[in-house]
Amino acid sequence: MGTPDKVPVGAHVNHANPGRIVGAGPAGLLLGQLLHRNGIDNVTLERQTAEYVLRRVRAGVIEQITRDLLDEAGVGGRMHSDGLVHDGVQICVDGVRHRLSFKALTGKTVTVYGQTEITRDLMDGRAAAGAKTVYAASEVSLHDVFTDQPRVTYRAGGAALEIACDFVAGCDGFHGISRKSVPAGAIATHERVYPLGWLGILSETPPVSEELIYVRHPLGFALCSMRTPTLSRYYLQCSLAEDIDAWPDERFWEELKPRLDDEARERLVTGPSIEKSIAPLRSFVAEPMRFGRLFLAGDAAHIVPPTGAKGLNLAASDVRYLSEALIEHYADKSDAGLDRYSERALARVWKAERFSWWMTTLLHRISDNSFDHKIQLAELDYLFRSKAAATAFAENYVGLAY
Ligand SMILES: Cc1cc2nc3c(=O)[nH]c(=O)nc-3n(C[C@H](O)[C@H](O)[C@H](O)COP(=O)(O)OP(=O)(O)OC[C@H]3O[C@@H](n4cnc5c(N)ncnc54)[C@H](O)[C@@H]3O)c2cc1C
């Protein structure tokens, strides 16, 4: 193994060799920034380049918990100035639109602010604080996580490196190595793979509505979303076998239009896409989320279908619990928070899993069984007529208390 890496020592450092964070997505960057601001030094290892990470277009709807954490991390400025606060959401059922007001039902709101912008803000914050992120780190491997001194080995800049640390945060997403490093007997997984995906495009056109429109239609689900007043994000339900090259922009718009209501169809401004991708829909949970000195957070431990806009927000709530626990560990010499991390995080994860599964089955054409379609319509009718059902929906969408 090569020479030990030098841990950068900043002004706030109060411990010689604390954390390694694997993955510089939102979970890893946010955790790193919160720890750094509390005097806990950490190094983040990311497989991709910074430019690649910034090109990934994903989440767009953030809850209060994520807003609060970005503020705590000292990077909330642009989110407040550029984010779009949404008081409600619209659901279009077979050409008829309904509105559910989060503000009226819960007093809360969500903010539309793209994951790419959050990532950029966190990267800038991390660079300004002098915290170290190693991009293009390959062959990252975890060792001895069940001992008091785990080690991480990796390659960067042509060198083989090994670092010892107090803890490892596995924030490397669903396909990362952290979860896969855990012995099979120590981990349980629960999974549902849906027979469909989302075909998404980003286009420099004004959004069709000021609020998101979720569309349930016999032709299949659609979502009209946005990032800014001039940047729209649209999704269509597609099969998992879909070839993205078979979807020129014209075909996308022609498939979207018949699913919309008359007003939306008239207001729709089409244009060339600047990004196009297909995302499979999956529900997945790994339990527990702690293995000795390894703590999983975000998509590394759980996946939700994007219908409920929960993935990034769950990553943020994991980071809230984990950062609080690590700060307590170093400041108060107490492991109470670390010992409870997995249980606290999973309690919230399962609520979000339930909501995301429910929204997915409510709005997508998952089967050709007419019974399933009728049940969907009856459930939606109940949602629009019952204040209790609408309130439960709104409470879940804006984010359950943590
Ligand atoms: C189409 C779509 C729409 C979505 N919409 C929403 C939404 O509206 N709201 C919401 O809350 N969520 C949404 N999500 C989910 C959200 O994007 C994810 O939950 C979020 O990115 C999770 O962050 P993360 O940091 O845990 O994982 P990731 O973003 O996956 O980051 C993991 C990082 O680890 C790196 N990595 C992987 N393997 C290794 C390795 N071996 N070594 C080092 N680094 C590694 C990866 O390159 C990556 O940078 C959406 C997702 C999709 C696909």
PDB file of N, CA and C in Angstrom, residues 92 94-95 199-203 205-209 213-225 232-237 247-262 264-271:
ATOM      1  N   CYS A  92     -53.601  16.189 -12.178  1.00  0.00           N
ATOM      2  CA  CYS A  92     -54.530  16.143 -13.309  1.00  0.00           C
ATOM      3  C   CYS A  92     -54.947  14.683 -13.529  1.00  0.00           C
ATOM      4  N   ASP A  94     -57.079  12.271 -15.798  1.00  0.00           N
ATOM      5  CA  ASP A  94     -57.784  12.072 -17.072  1.00  0.00           C
ATOM      6  C   ASP A  94     -58.299  13.395 -17.640  1.00  0.00           C
ATOM      7  N   GLY A  95     -57.444  14.412 -17.648  1.00  0.00           N
ATOM      8  CA  GLY A  95     -57.777  15.693 -18.281  1.00  0.00           C
ATOM      9  C   GLY A  95     -58.432  16.722 -17.374  1.00  0.00           C
ATOM     10  N   LEU A 199     -38.851   8.915 -18.306  1.00  0.00           N
ATOM     11  CA  LEU A 199     -38.073   9.554 -19.362  1.00  0.00           C
ATOM     12  C   LEU A 199     -38.181  11.050 -19.112  1.00  0.00           C
ATOM     13  N   GLY A 200     -37.075  11.697 -18.816  1.00  0.00           N
ATOM     14  CA  GLY A 200     -37.115  13.117 -18.455  1.00  0.00           C
ATOM     15  C   GLY A 200     -36.391  13.984 -19.451  1.00  0.00           C
ATOM     16  N   ILE A 201     -36.920  15.190 -19.668  1.00  0.00           N
ATOM     17  CA  ILE A 201     -36.159  16.167 -20.464  1.00  0.00           C
ATOM     18  C   ILE A 201     -36.117  17.502 -19.727  1.00  0.00           C
ATOM     19  N   LEU A 202     -35.041  18.219 -19.982  1.00  0.00           N
ATOM     20  CA  LEU A 202     -34.894  19.583 -19.474  1.00  0.00           C
ATOM     21  C   LEU A 202     -34.936  20.479 -20.704  1.00  0.00           C
ATOM     22  N   SER A 203     -35.745  21.524 -20.661  1.00  0.00           N
ATOM     23  CA  SER A 203     -35.786  22.397 -21.839  1.00  0.00           C
ATOM     24  C   SER A 203     -35.868  23.851 -21.406  1.00  0.00           C
ATOM     25  N   THR A 205     -37.537  26.409 -21.711  1.00  0.00           N
ATOM     26  CA  THR A 205     -38.851  26.949 -22.046  1.00  0.00           C
ATOM     27  C   THR A 205     -39.557  27.300 -20.738  1.00  0.00           C
ATOM     28  N   PRO A 206     -40.501  28.263 -20.771  1.00  0.00           N
ATOM     29  CA  PRO A 206     -41.207  28.581 -19.521  1.00  0.00           C
ATOM     30  C   PRO A 206     -42.088  27.414 -19.098  1.00  0.00           C
ATOM     31  N   PRO A 207     -42.181  27.145 -17.789  1.00  0.00           N
ATOM     32  CA  PRO A 207     -43.016  26.031 -17.324  1.00  0.00           C
ATOM     33  C   PRO A 207     -44.470  26.232 -17.711  1.00  0.00           C
ATOM     34  N   VAL A 208     -45.177  25.146 -17.880  1.00  0.00           N
ATOM     35  CA  VAL A 208     -46.572  25.190 -18.305  1.00  0.00           C
ATOM     36  C   VAL A 208     -47.467  25.698 -17.178  1.00  0.00           C
ATOM     37  N   SER A 209     -46.977  25.615 -15.934  1.00  0.00           N
ATOM     38  CA  SER A 209     -47.769  26.055 -14.779  1.00  0.00           C
ATOM     39  C   SER A 209     -46.803  26.564 -13.721  1.00  0.00           C
ATOM     40  N   ILE A 213     -47.420  19.857 -11.946  1.00  0.00           N
ATOM     41  CA  ILE A 213     -48.647  19.118 -12.284  1.00  0.00           C
ATOM     42  C   ILE A 213     -48.276  17.635 -12.417  1.00  0.00           C
ATOM     43  N   TYR A 214     -48.818  16.831 -11.512  1.00  0.00           N
ATOM     44  CA  TYR A 214     -48.702  15.372 -11.610  1.00  0.00           C
ATOM     45  C   TYR A 214     -49.880  14.888 -12.455  1.00  0.00           C
ATOM     46  N   VAL A 215     -49.613  14.056 -13.446  1.00  0.00           N
ATOM     47  CA  VAL A 215     -50.659  13.667 -14.391  1.00  0.00           C
ATOM     48  C   VAL A 215     -50.918  12.163 -14.343  1.00  0.00           C
ATOM     49  N   ARG A 216     -52.159  11.813 -14.024  1.00  0.00           N
ATOM     50  CA  ARG A 216     -52.607  10.413 -14.134  1.00  0.00           C
ATOM     51  C   ARG A 216     -53.453  10.339 -15.400  1.00  0.00           C
ATOM     52  N   HIS A 217     -53.093   9.445 -16.320  1.00  0.00           N
ATOM     53  CA  HIS A 217     -53.805   9.370 -17.596  1.00  0.00           C
ATOM     54  C   HIS A 217     -53.749   7.926 -18.102  1.00  0.00           C
ATOM     55  N   PRO A 218     -54.792   7.487 -18.822  1.00  0.00           N
ATOM     56  CA  PRO A 218     -54.753   6.115 -19.365  1.00  0.00           C
ATOM     57  C   PRO A 218     -53.517   5.843 -20.223  1.00  0.00           C
ATOM     58  N   LEU A 219     -52.930   6.873 -20.830  1.00  0.00           N
ATOM     59  CA  LEU A 219     -51.724   6.656 -21.642  1.00  0.00           C
ATOM     60  C   LEU A 219     -50.476   6.466 -20.776  1.00  0.00           C
ATOM     61  N   GLY A 220     -50.615   6.841 -19.503  1.00  0.00           N
ATOM     62  CA  GLY A 220     -49.469   6.713 -18.597  1.00  0.00           C
ATOM     63  C   GLY A 220     -49.227   8.019 -17.864  1.00  0.00           C
ATOM     64  N   PHE A 221     -48.399   7.928 -16.813  1.00  0.00           N
ATOM     65  CA  PHE A 221     -48.079   9.068 -15.950  1.00  0.00           C
ATOM     66  C   PHE A 221     -47.263  10.124 -16.699  1.00  0.00           C
ATOM     67  N   ALA A 222     -47.422  11.377 -16.284  1.00  0.00           N
ATOM     68  CA  ALA A 222     -46.519  12.452 -16.727  1.00  0.00           C
ATOM     69  C   ALA A 222     -46.345  13.413 -15.561  1.00  0.00           C
ATOM     70  N   LEU A 223     -45.256  14.170 -15.584  1.00  0.00           N
ATOM     71  CA  LEU A 223     -45.029  15.203 -14.577  1.00  0.00           C
ATOM     72  C   LEU A 223     -44.512  16.452 -15.266  1.00  0.00           C
ATOM     73  N   CYS A 224     -45.190  17.584 -15.005  1.00  0.00           N
ATOM     74  CA  CYS A 224     -44.718  18.878 -15.509  1.00  0.00           C
ATOM     75  C   CYS A 224     -44.063  19.580 -14.331  1.00  0.00           C
ATOM     76  N   SER A 225     -42.760  19.732 -14.393  1.00  0.00           N
ATOM     77  CA  SER A 225     -42.017  20.343 -13.297  1.00  0.00           C
ATOM     78  C   SER A 225     -41.165  21.470 -13.863  1.00  0.00           C
ATOM     79  N   SER A 232     -37.731  24.305 -17.828  1.00  0.00           N
ATOM     80  CA  SER A 232     -38.766  23.326 -17.485  1.00  0.00           C
ATOM     81  C   SER A 232     -38.196  21.913 -17.459  1.00  0.00           C
ATOM     82  N   ARG A 233     -38.801  21.090 -16.604  1.00  0.00           N
ATOM     83  CA  ARG A 233     -38.429  19.681 -16.514  1.00  0.00           C
ATOM     84  C   ARG A 233     -39.721  18.882 -16.691  1.00  0.00           C
ATOM     85  N   TYR A 234     -39.760  18.016 -17.696  1.00  0.00           N
ATOM     86  CA  TYR A 234     -40.945  17.188 -17.939  1.00  0.00           C
ATOM     87  C   TYR A 234     -40.539  15.717 -17.887  1.00  0.00           C
ATOM     88  N   TYR A 235     -41.476  14.903 -17.404  1.00  0.00           N
ATOM     89  CA  TYR A 235     -41.238  13.454 -17.368  1.00  0.00           C
ATOM     90  C   TYR A 235     -42.427  12.728 -17.981  1.00  0.00           C
ATOM     91  N   LEU A 236     -42.135  11.605 -18.620  1.00  0.00           N
ATOM     92  CA  LEU A 236     -43.156  10.676 -19.109  1.00  0.00           C
ATOM     93  C   LEU A 236     -42.850   9.292 -18.555  1.00  0.00           C
ATOM     94  N   GLN A 237     -43.889   8.586 -18.145  1.00  0.00           N
ATOM     95  CA  GLN A 237     -43.721   7.168 -17.811  1.00  0.00           C
ATOM     96  C   GLN A 237     -43.250   6.429 -19.062  1.00  0.00           C
ATOM     97  N   TRP A 247     -36.272   8.535 -28.932  1.00  0.00           N
ATOM     98  CA  TRP A 247     -37.101   9.624 -28.418  1.00  0.00           C
ATOM     99  C   TRP A 247     -36.582  10.992 -28.839  1.00  0.00           C
ATOM    100  N   PRO A 248     -36.698  11.347 -30.130  1.00  0.00           N
ATOM    101  CA  PRO A 248     -36.383  12.715 -30.498  1.00  0.00           C
ATOM    102  C   PRO A 248     -37.358  13.648 -29.772  1.00  0.00           C
ATOM    103  N   ASP A 249     -36.980  14.918 -29.613  1.00  0.00           N
ATOM    104  CA  ASP A 249     -37.797  15.850 -28.818  1.00  0.00           C
ATOM    105  C   ASP A 249     -39.247  15.905 -29.302  1.00  0.00           C
ATOM    106  N   GLU A 250     -39.431  15.894 -30.636  1.00  0.00           N
ATOM    107  CA  GLU A 250     -40.802  16.015 -31.180  1.00  0.00           C
ATOM    108  C   GLU A 250     -41.668  14.879 -30.652  1.00  0.00           C
ATOM    109  N   ARG A 251     -41.108  13.674 -30.589  1.00  0.00           N
ATOM    110  CA  ARG A 251     -41.902  12.540 -30.113  1.00  0.00           C
ATOM    111  C   ARG A 251     -42.283  12.737 -28.641  1.00  0.00           C
ATOM    112  N   PHE A 252     -41.332  13.254 -27.857  1.00  0.00           N
ATOM    113  CA  PHE A 252     -41.614  13.479 -26.432  1.00  0.00           C
ATOM    114  C   PHE A 252     -42.808  14.429 -26.278  1.00  0.00           C
ATOM    115  N   TRP A 253     -42.755  15.571 -26.990  1.00  0.00           N
ATOM    116  CA  TRP A 253     -43.834  16.567 -26.838  1.00  0.00           C
ATOM    117  C   TRP A 253     -45.165  15.991 -27.327  1.00  0.00           C
ATOM    118  N   GLU A 254     -45.120  15.216 -28.412  1.00  0.00           N
ATOM    119  CA  GLU A 254     -46.372  14.650 -28.949  1.00  0.00           C
ATOM    120  C   GLU A 254     -46.979  13.630 -27.988  1.00  0.00           C
ATOM    121  N   GLU A 255     -46.139  12.932 -27.218  1.00  0.00           N
ATOM    122  CA  GLU A 255     -46.663  11.959 -26.248  1.00  0.00           C
ATOM    123  C   GLU A 255     -47.160  12.656 -24.980  1.00  0.00           C
ATOM    124  N   LEU A 256     -46.555  13.834 -24.684  1.00  0.00           N
ATOM    125  CA  LEU A 256     -46.962  14.557 -23.469  1.00  0.00           C
ATOM    126  C   LEU A 256     -48.327  15.228 -23.660  1.00  0.00           C
ATOM    127  N   LYS A 257     -48.518  15.883 -24.806  1.00  0.00           N
ATOM    128  CA  LYS A 257     -49.702  16.728 -25.014  1.00  0.00           C
ATOM    129  C   LYS A 257     -51.032  16.037 -24.705  1.00  0.00           C
ATOM    130  N   PRO A 258     -51.297  14.844 -25.230  1.00  0.00           N
ATOM    131  CA  PRO A 258     -52.621  14.256 -24.976  1.00  0.00           C
ATOM    132  C   PRO A 258     -52.874  13.900 -23.512  1.00  0.00           C
ATOM    133  N   ARG A 259     -51.824  13.842 -22.695  1.00  0.00           N
ATOM    134  CA  ARG A 259     -52.011  13.509 -21.270  1.00  0.00           C
ATOM    135  C   ARG A 259     -52.419  14.738 -20.459  1.00  0.00           C
ATOM    136  N   LEU A 260     -52.259  15.947 -21.030  1.00  0.00           N
ATOM    137  CA  LEU A 260     -52.511  17.183 -20.276  1.00  0.00           C
ATOM    138  C   LEU A 260     -53.970  17.604 -20.386  1.00  0.00           C
ATOM    139  N   ASP A 261     -54.400  18.503 -19.515  1.00  0.00           N
ATOM    140  CA  ASP A 261     -55.725  19.108 -19.642  1.00  0.00           C
ATOM    141  C   ASP A 261     -55.660  20.203 -20.716  1.00  0.00           C
ATOM    142  N   ASP A 262     -56.832  20.695 -21.147  1.00  0.00           N
ATOM    143  CA  ASP A 262     -56.883  21.647 -22.272  1.00  0.00           C
ATOM    144  C   ASP A 262     -56.034  22.892 -22.014  1.00  0.00           C
ATOM    145  N   ALA A 264     -53.481  23.387 -19.968  1.00  0.00           N
ATOM    146  CA  ALA A 264     -52.038  23.115 -19.981  1.00  0.00           C
ATOM    147  C   ALA A 264     -51.558  22.870 -21.409  1.00  0.00           C
ATOM    148  N   ARG A 265     -52.363  22.156 -22.184  1.00  0.00           N
ATOM    149  CA  ARG A 265     -51.969  21.868 -23.571  1.00  0.00           C
ATOM    150  C   ARG A 265     -51.798  23.171 -24.363  1.00  0.00           C
ATOM    151  N   GLU A 266     -52.716  24.124 -24.120  1.00  0.00           N
ATOM    152  CA  GLU A 266     -52.631  25.407 -24.829  1.00  0.00           C
ATOM    153  C   GLU A 266     -51.417  26.207 -24.393  1.00  0.00           C
ATOM    154  N   ARG A 267     -51.093  26.123 -23.082  1.00  0.00           N
ATOM    155  CA  ARG A 267     -49.993  26.940 -22.546  1.00  0.00           C
ATOM    156  C   ARG A 267     -48.623  26.310 -22.787  1.00  0.00           C
ATOM    157  N   LEU A 268     -48.602  25.041 -23.130  1.00  0.00           N
ATOM    158  CA  LEU A 268     -47.317  24.331 -23.249  1.00  0.00           C
ATOM    159  C   LEU A 268     -46.425  24.963 -24.321  1.00  0.00           C
ATOM    160  N   VAL A 269     -45.233  25.353 -23.929  1.00  0.00           N
ATOM    161  CA  VAL A 269     -44.242  25.858 -24.888  1.00  0.00           C
ATOM    162  C   VAL A 269     -43.208  24.758 -25.084  1.00  0.00           C
ATOM    163  N   THR A 270     -43.079  24.280 -26.304  1.00  0.00           N
ATOM    164  CA  THR A 270     -42.111  23.207 -26.568  1.00  0.00           C
ATOM    165  C   THR A 270     -40.821  23.811 -27.113  1.00  0.00           C
ATOM    166  N   GLY A 271     -39.762  23.057 -27.042  1.00  0.00           N
ATOM    167  CA  GLY A 271     -38.469  23.535 -27.541  1.00  0.00           C
ATOM    168  C   GLY A 271     -37.469  22.411 -27.466  1.00  0.00           C
TER     169      GLY A 271
END
